[in-house]
PDB file of C-alpha atoms in Angstrom:
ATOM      1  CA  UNK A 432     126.210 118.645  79.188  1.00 83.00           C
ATOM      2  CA  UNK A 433     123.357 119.403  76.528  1.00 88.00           C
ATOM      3  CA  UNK A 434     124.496 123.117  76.286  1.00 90.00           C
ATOM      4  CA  UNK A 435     128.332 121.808  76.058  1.00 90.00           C
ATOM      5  CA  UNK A 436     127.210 119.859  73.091  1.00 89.00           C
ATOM      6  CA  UNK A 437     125.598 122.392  71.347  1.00 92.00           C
ATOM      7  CA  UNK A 438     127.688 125.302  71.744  1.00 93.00           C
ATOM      8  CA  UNK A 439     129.958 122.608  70.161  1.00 92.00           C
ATOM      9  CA  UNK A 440     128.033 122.119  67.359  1.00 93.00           C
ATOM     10  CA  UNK A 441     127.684 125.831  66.819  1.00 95.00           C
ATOM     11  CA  UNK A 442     131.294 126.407  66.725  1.00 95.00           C
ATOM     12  CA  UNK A 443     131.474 123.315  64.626  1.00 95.00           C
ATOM     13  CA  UNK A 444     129.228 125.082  62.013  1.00 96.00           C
ATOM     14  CA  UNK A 445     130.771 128.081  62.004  1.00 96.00           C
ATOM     15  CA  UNK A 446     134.444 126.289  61.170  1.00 95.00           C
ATOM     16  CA  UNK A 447     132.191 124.940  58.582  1.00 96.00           C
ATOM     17  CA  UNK A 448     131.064 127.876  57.252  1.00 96.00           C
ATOM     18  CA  UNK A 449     134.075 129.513  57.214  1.00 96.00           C
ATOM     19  CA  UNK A 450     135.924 126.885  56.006  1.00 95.00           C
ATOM     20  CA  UNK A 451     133.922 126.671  53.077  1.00 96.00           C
ATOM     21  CA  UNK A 452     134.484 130.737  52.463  1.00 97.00           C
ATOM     22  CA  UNK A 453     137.568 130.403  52.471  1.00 95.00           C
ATOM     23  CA  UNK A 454     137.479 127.336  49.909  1.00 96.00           C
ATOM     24  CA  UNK A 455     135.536 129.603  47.442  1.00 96.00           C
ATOM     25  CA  UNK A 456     137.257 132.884  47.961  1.00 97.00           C
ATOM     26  CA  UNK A 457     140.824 131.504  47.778  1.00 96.00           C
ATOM     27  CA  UNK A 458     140.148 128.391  45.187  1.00 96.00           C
ATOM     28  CA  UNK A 459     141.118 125.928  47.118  1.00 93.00           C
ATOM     29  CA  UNK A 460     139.223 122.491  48.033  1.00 92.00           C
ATOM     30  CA  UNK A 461     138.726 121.864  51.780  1.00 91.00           C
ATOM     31  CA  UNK A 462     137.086 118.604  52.959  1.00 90.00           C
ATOM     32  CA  UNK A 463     135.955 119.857  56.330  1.00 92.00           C
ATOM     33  CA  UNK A 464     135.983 117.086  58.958  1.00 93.00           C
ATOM     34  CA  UNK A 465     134.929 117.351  62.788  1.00 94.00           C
ATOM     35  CA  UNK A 466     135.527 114.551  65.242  1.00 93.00           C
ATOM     36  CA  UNK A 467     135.360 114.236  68.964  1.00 91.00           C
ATOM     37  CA  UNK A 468     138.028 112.728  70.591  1.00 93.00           C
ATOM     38  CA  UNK A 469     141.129 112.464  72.358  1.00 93.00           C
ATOM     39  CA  UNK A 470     143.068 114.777  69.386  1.00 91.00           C
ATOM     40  CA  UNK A 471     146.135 112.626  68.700  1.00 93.00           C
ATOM     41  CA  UNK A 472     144.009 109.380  68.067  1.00 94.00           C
ATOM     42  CA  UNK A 473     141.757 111.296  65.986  1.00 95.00           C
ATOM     43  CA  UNK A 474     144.267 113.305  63.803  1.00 93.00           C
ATOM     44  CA  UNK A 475     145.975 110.299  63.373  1.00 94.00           C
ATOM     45  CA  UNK A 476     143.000 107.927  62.409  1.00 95.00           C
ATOM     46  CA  UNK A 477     141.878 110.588  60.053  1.00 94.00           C
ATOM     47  CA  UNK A 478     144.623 111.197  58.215  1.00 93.00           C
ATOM     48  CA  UNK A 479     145.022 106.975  58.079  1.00 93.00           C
ATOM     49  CA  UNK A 480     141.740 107.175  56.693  1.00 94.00           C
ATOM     50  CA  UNK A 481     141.602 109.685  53.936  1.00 92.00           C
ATOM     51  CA  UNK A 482     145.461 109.006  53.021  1.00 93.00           C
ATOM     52  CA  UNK A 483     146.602 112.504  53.915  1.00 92.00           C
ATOM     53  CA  UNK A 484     149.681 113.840  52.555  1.00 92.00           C
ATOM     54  CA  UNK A 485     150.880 115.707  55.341  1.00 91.00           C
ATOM     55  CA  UNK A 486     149.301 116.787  58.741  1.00 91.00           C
ATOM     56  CA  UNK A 487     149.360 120.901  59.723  1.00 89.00           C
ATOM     57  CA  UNK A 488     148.974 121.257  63.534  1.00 87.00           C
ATOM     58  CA  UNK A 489     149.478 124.598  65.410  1.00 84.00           C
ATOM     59  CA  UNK A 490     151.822 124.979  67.904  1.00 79.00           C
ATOM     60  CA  UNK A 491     151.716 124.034  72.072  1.00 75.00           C
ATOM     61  CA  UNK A 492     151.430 126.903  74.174  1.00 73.00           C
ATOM     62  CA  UNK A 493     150.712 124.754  77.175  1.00 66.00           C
ATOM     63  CA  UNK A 494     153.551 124.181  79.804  1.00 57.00           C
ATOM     64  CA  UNK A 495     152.645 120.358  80.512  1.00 56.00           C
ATOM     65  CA  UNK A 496     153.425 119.400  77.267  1.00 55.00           C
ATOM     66  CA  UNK A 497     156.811 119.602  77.818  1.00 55.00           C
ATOM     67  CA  UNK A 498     156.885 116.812  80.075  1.00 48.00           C
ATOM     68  CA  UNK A 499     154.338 114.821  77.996  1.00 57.00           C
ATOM     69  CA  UNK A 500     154.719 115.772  74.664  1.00 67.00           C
ATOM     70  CA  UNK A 501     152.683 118.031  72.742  1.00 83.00           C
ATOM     71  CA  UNK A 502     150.165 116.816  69.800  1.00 86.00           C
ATOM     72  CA  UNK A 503     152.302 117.727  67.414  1.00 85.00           C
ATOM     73  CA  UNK A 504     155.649 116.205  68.516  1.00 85.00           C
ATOM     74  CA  UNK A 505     153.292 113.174  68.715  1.00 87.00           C
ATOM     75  CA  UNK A 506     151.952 113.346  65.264  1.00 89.00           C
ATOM     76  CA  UNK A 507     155.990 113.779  64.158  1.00 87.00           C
ATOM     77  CA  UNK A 508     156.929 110.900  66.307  1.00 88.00           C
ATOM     78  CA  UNK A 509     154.237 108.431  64.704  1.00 86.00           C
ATOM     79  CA  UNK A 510     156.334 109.013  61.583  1.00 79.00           C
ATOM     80  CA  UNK A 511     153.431 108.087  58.986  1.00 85.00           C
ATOM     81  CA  UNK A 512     153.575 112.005  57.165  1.00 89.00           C
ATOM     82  CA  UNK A 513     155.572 115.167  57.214  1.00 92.00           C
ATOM     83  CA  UNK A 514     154.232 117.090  59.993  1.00 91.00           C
ATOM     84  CA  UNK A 515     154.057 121.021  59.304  1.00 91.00           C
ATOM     85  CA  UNK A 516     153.684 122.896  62.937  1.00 86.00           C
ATOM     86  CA  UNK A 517     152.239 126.562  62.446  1.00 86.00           C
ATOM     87  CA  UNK A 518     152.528 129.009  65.656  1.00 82.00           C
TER      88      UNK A 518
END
């Protein structure tokens, strides 16, 4: 469990990191947020929380989310912002 967590938070940093490259290179602000989580709860407290104008989720490759529904299809069925999907 303790090298789950922080291979986590190494991953988490490097988002981070990158994140913030990409801020500076292209000019464009980035608030960089990590949460743990079940995904759609998060995403969709989040965005609640910091009044988010839209939500960009990739795209499902998993087969059970057919029957289930997939994040995003989630996100677009709680209706509360536009929903981009990116492959």
């Amino acid at each position: 469990m303790a090298a789950r967590r922080e291979a986590d938070e190494q991953i988490t940093e490097d988002m981070r990191r990158r994140a913030g490259e990409f801020s500076q290179e292209f000019g464009v602000p980035i608030a960089f947020i990590a949460v743990r989580g079940d995904p759609f709860t998060e995403l969709r407290r989040v965005a609640d929380e910091i009044r988010a104008d839209a939500v960009v989720v990739g795209a499902s490759a998993h087969a059970g989310h057919r029957l289930i529904g997939s994040l995003a299809v989630r996100l677009v069925k709680a209706a509360r912002w536009p929903v981009t999907v990116v492959p």
